[in-house]
Amino acid sequence: MSTRNTGVFLSGHVPPAEVAQAVWSWPGFLEGDLRGAEAPRAGQGERGGLRYTLLALRLFEVGGLLTLDRAEVPPEDDLEIHVGRQLSRDRAVVFLHFDEERGAGGYARFEGGRLVARRVVDGRDYQPVARDLGGERPLPVADEEAWIWADISDALEEGAAPVLGPGVRTDDDLAAIIAATPLSTLVPPTGRAWHPATTASAAPPRSGRLRGLLRRLQGESG
């Protein structure tokens, strides 16, 4: 998964402190997590008269978005679902991805503090599939030459439109918006109740995926 075509977009210009609070309020983080190159970043931009905020998190960029990649929607206590719910209480939040090299893309949209829509087209395995809130189903290929590129582009544009406006249909479209958005590192909110990394047994349970990703990212930045 490439960092250039994965992003979490919020409608409107959202204060960095609010974005930071949503990320670090997830109870699974230990003291020392999300530091250095893996620290979350956020920035504001405008496209076609629509203001937006971009949240960039290497955990999502490197490890992928389970909300888009898995047949079933992740549980409520998953980091992605937590962030989406926290940030969407007063606005729309959309997870966007387009993997042009392997053939997959789409979106998940949160509104009113809950996941309300998902449309993903994934051709990375032998049988292309389509995903929505109900799960996953095989996607027939009507035109072998055209394959499913139009379906992926349609899904991406549908997801991007409420926050970024029309015309976001390709890997390059999404990458250009991300590249044009100035990002700043977010600071953990004061008063955050950290679980000390040296006493992990007292911390909330953490998925093997999250532990592995954090070790990988810390190794890259160390």
Coordinates of C-alpha atoms in Angstrom, one line a residue:
M1 CA 0.0 0.0 0.0
S2 CA 1.4 3.3 -1.0
T3 CA 1.4 6.4 1.2
R4 CA 0.6 8.5 -1.9
N5 CA -2.9 7.2 -2.4
T6 CA -4.4 6.6 1.1
G7 CA -6.0 9.3 3.2
V8 CA -8.5 10.2 5.8
F9 CA -10.4 13.3 4.8
L10 CA -12.7 15.4 7.0
S11 CA -15.2 18.0 5.7
G12 CA -14.3 21.5 6.7
H13 CA -11.3 23.0 8.5
V14 CA -10.9 21.1 11.7
P15 CA -8.6 22.4 14.5
P16 CA -5.5 20.2 14.9
A17 CA -6.2 19.7 18.6
E18 CA -9.5 18.1 17.8
V19 CA -7.9 15.7 15.3
A20 CA -5.2 14.9 17.8
Q21 CA -7.7 14.2 20.5
A22 CA -9.6 11.8 18.3
V23 CA -6.5 9.8 17.5
W24 CA -4.9 9.6 20.9
S25 CA -8.2 8.9 22.7
W26 CA -8.0 5.3 21.4
P27 CA -7.1 3.4 24.6
G28 CA -4.8 0.9 22.9
F29 CA -1.8 3.2 22.5
L30 CA 1.0 2.9 25.0
E31 CA 3.4 5.7 26.0
G32 CA 5.9 6.1 23.2
D33 CA 3.6 5.1 20.4
L34 CA 3.1 7.4 17.4
R35 CA 6.4 9.2 17.7
G36 CA 8.9 10.4 15.2
A37 CA 8.0 9.5 11.6
E38 CA 5.0 7.6 12.7
A39 CA 3.4 10.6 14.5
P40 CA 0.0 11.6 13.0
R41 CA -0.1 14.7 10.9
A42 CA -2.9 16.9 9.7
G43 CA -3.4 19.8 7.3
Q44 CA -6.1 21.9 5.7
G45 CA -7.0 22.6 2.1
E46 CA -9.7 23.6 -0.3
R47 CA -10.9 22.1 -3.5
G48 CA -13.7 23.5 -5.7
G49 CA -14.9 25.7 -2.9
L50 CA -15.0 22.8 -0.4
R51 CA -12.8 23.1 2.6
Y52 CA -11.3 19.8 3.9
T53 CA -8.9 18.5 6.5
L54 CA -6.5 15.6 5.8
L55 CA -5.3 13.2 8.6
A56 CA -2.2 11.3 7.6
L57 CA -1.2 8.3 9.7
R58 CA 1.5 5.9 8.7
L59 CA -0.2 3.1 10.6
F60 CA -2.9 3.3 7.9
E61 CA -0.6 4.2 5.0
V62 CA 1.8 1.3 5.6
G63 CA -0.5 -1.3 7.1
G64 CA -3.6 -0.6 5.0
L65 CA -7.1 0.3 6.0
L66 CA -8.9 -2.8 7.3
T67 CA -12.2 -1.0 6.9
L68 CA -11.6 -1.2 3.1
D69 CA -9.5 -4.3 2.8
R70 CA -11.5 -6.9 4.8
A71 CA -14.8 -8.5 3.8
E72 CA -16.4 -7.7 7.2
V73 CA -16.3 -4.2 8.8
P74 CA -13.8 -4.1 11.8
P75 CA -15.3 -4.2 15.3
E76 CA -16.2 -1.0 17.1
D77 CA -13.1 -1.0 19.2
D78 CA -10.7 -1.1 16.2
L79 CA -8.5 2.0 15.8
E80 CA -9.9 2.9 12.4
I81 CA -13.5 2.7 13.5
H82 CA -12.7 4.6 16.7
V83 CA -11.1 7.5 14.7
G84 CA -13.9 7.6 12.1
R85 CA -16.6 7.7 14.8
Q86 CA -14.8 10.4 16.9
L87 CA -14.1 12.7 14.0
S88 CA -17.5 12.4 12.3
R89 CA -19.7 13.5 15.1
D90 CA -20.2 16.9 13.5
R91 CA -19.1 16.3 10.0
A92 CA -18.5 13.8 7.2
V93 CA -15.3 11.7 7.4
V94 CA -14.2 9.6 4.5
F95 CA -11.4 7.0 4.2
L96 CA -10.1 6.9 0.6
H97 CA -7.7 4.6 -1.2
F98 CA -6.7 3.7 -4.8
D99 CA -4.1 1.0 -5.5
E100 CA -3.6 1.4 -9.2
E101 CA -0.7 -1.1 -9.3
R102 CA -2.7 -4.0 -7.9
G103 CA -6.2 -2.9 -8.8
A104 CA -8.3 -1.9 -5.7
G105 CA -9.9 1.2 -4.4
G106 CA -12.9 2.8 -2.8
Y107 CA -14.1 4.4 0.4
A108 CA -15.7 4.2 3.8
R109 CA -17.8 7.2 5.0
F110 CA -18.7 8.1 8.6
E111 CA -21.4 10.6 9.6
G112 CA -23.0 11.4 12.9
G113 CA -20.5 9.3 14.7
R114 CA -21.0 6.1 12.8
L115 CA -20.0 4.3 9.7
V116 CA -22.8 4.9 7.1
A117 CA -21.5 3.8 3.8
R118 CA -18.8 1.6 2.2
R119 CA -18.0 0.8 -1.4
V120 CA -14.8 -0.9 -2.3
V121 CA -13.8 -2.7 -5.6
D122 CA -10.9 -5.1 -5.1
G123 CA -9.2 -7.1 -7.9
R124 CA -6.0 -8.0 -6.0
D125 CA -7.0 -11.7 -5.8
Y126 CA -7.9 -14.0 -8.6
Q127 CA -11.7 -13.2 -8.3
P128 CA -12.5 -9.4 -8.1
V129 CA -14.9 -8.6 -5.3
A130 CA -17.1 -5.7 -4.3
R131 CA -17.5 -4.7 -0.6
D132 CA -20.2 -2.7 1.2
L133 CA -21.6 -2.5 4.7
G134 CA -23.2 -5.9 4.3
G135 CA -19.9 -7.7 3.4
E136 CA -18.3 -8.9 0.2
R137 CA -19.5 -10.5 -3.0
P138 CA -17.9 -11.6 -6.2
L139 CA -17.8 -9.0 -9.0
P140 CA -18.3 -10.3 -12.5
V141 CA -15.9 -9.0 -15.2
A142 CA -18.0 -8.0 -18.2
D143 CA -15.1 -6.7 -20.3
E144 CA -11.7 -8.4 -19.9
E145 CA -9.9 -5.5 -21.6
A146 CA -11.5 -2.8 -19.5
W147 CA -11.5 -5.1 -16.5
I148 CA -12.7 -3.3 -13.3
W149 CA -10.9 0.0 -13.6
A150 CA -14.1 2.0 -14.2
D151 CA -15.7 0.3 -11.2
I152 CA -12.8 1.3 -8.9
S153 CA -12.8 4.9 -10.2
D154 CA -16.6 5.2 -9.7
A155 CA -16.3 4.0 -6.1
L156 CA -13.5 6.5 -5.4
E157 CA -15.3 9.4 -6.9
E158 CA -18.5 8.5 -5.1
G159 CA -16.7 8.5 -1.8
A160 CA -14.6 11.6 -2.4
A161 CA -17.5 13.8 -3.7
P162 CA -19.1 14.9 -0.4
V163 CA -15.8 16.1 1.0
L164 CA -13.6 16.9 -2.0
G165 CA -16.1 17.5 -4.8
P166 CA -16.3 15.6 -8.1
G167 CA -13.5 14.5 -10.4
V168 CA -11.4 12.4 -8.0
R169 CA -11.2 9.2 -10.0
T170 CA -7.6 8.0 -10.2
D171 CA -4.6 7.2 -8.1
D172 CA -2.9 10.4 -9.4
D173 CA -6.0 12.5 -8.6
L174 CA -5.9 11.4 -5.0
A175 CA -2.1 11.6 -4.8
A176 CA -2.1 15.2 -6.1
I177 CA -4.6 16.3 -3.4
I178 CA -2.5 14.7 -0.6
A179 CA 0.7 16.2 -2.0
A180 CA -0.9 19.7 -2.2
T181 CA -2.0 19.6 1.5
P182 CA 0.5 21.1 3.9
L183 CA 0.8 18.8 6.9
S184 CA 2.0 19.5 10.4
T185 CA 2.8 17.0 13.2
L186 CA 0.0 16.7 15.8
V187 CA 0.9 17.0 19.5
P188 CA -0.6 14.5 22.0
P189 CA -3.4 16.2 24.0
T190 CA -2.4 17.3 27.6
G191 CA -3.8 15.1 30.3
R192 CA -3.7 12.0 28.1
A193 CA -3.8 8.9 30.4
W194 CA -0.9 6.9 29.0
H195 CA -0.4 3.2 29.7
P196 CA 3.3 2.9 30.4
A197 CA 5.1 0.8 27.8
T198 CA 7.1 -0.9 30.5
T199 CA 3.9 -2.3 32.1
A200 CA 2.1 -3.5 29.0
S201 CA 0.2 -6.1 31.0
A202 CA -1.8 -3.3 32.6
A203 CA -2.7 -1.8 29.2
P204 CA -5.8 -2.6 27.1
P205 CA -5.4 -5.5 24.7
R206 CA -3.7 -4.7 21.3
S207 CA -4.0 -6.6 18.1
G208 CA -1.0 -8.5 16.7
R209 CA -1.3 -6.4 13.6
L210 CA -0.9 -3.1 15.6
R211 CA 2.0 -4.5 17.6
G212 CA 3.7 -5.6 14.4
L213 CA 3.2 -2.4 12.6
L214 CA 4.4 -0.3 15.5
R215 CA 7.6 -2.4 15.8
R216 CA 8.1 -2.1 12.0
L217 CA 7.6 1.7 11.9
Q218 CA 9.8 2.3 15.0
G219 CA 12.5 0.2 13.4
E220 CA 12.4 2.2 10.2
S221 CA 12.6 5.5 12.1
G222 CA 15.2 4.4 14.6

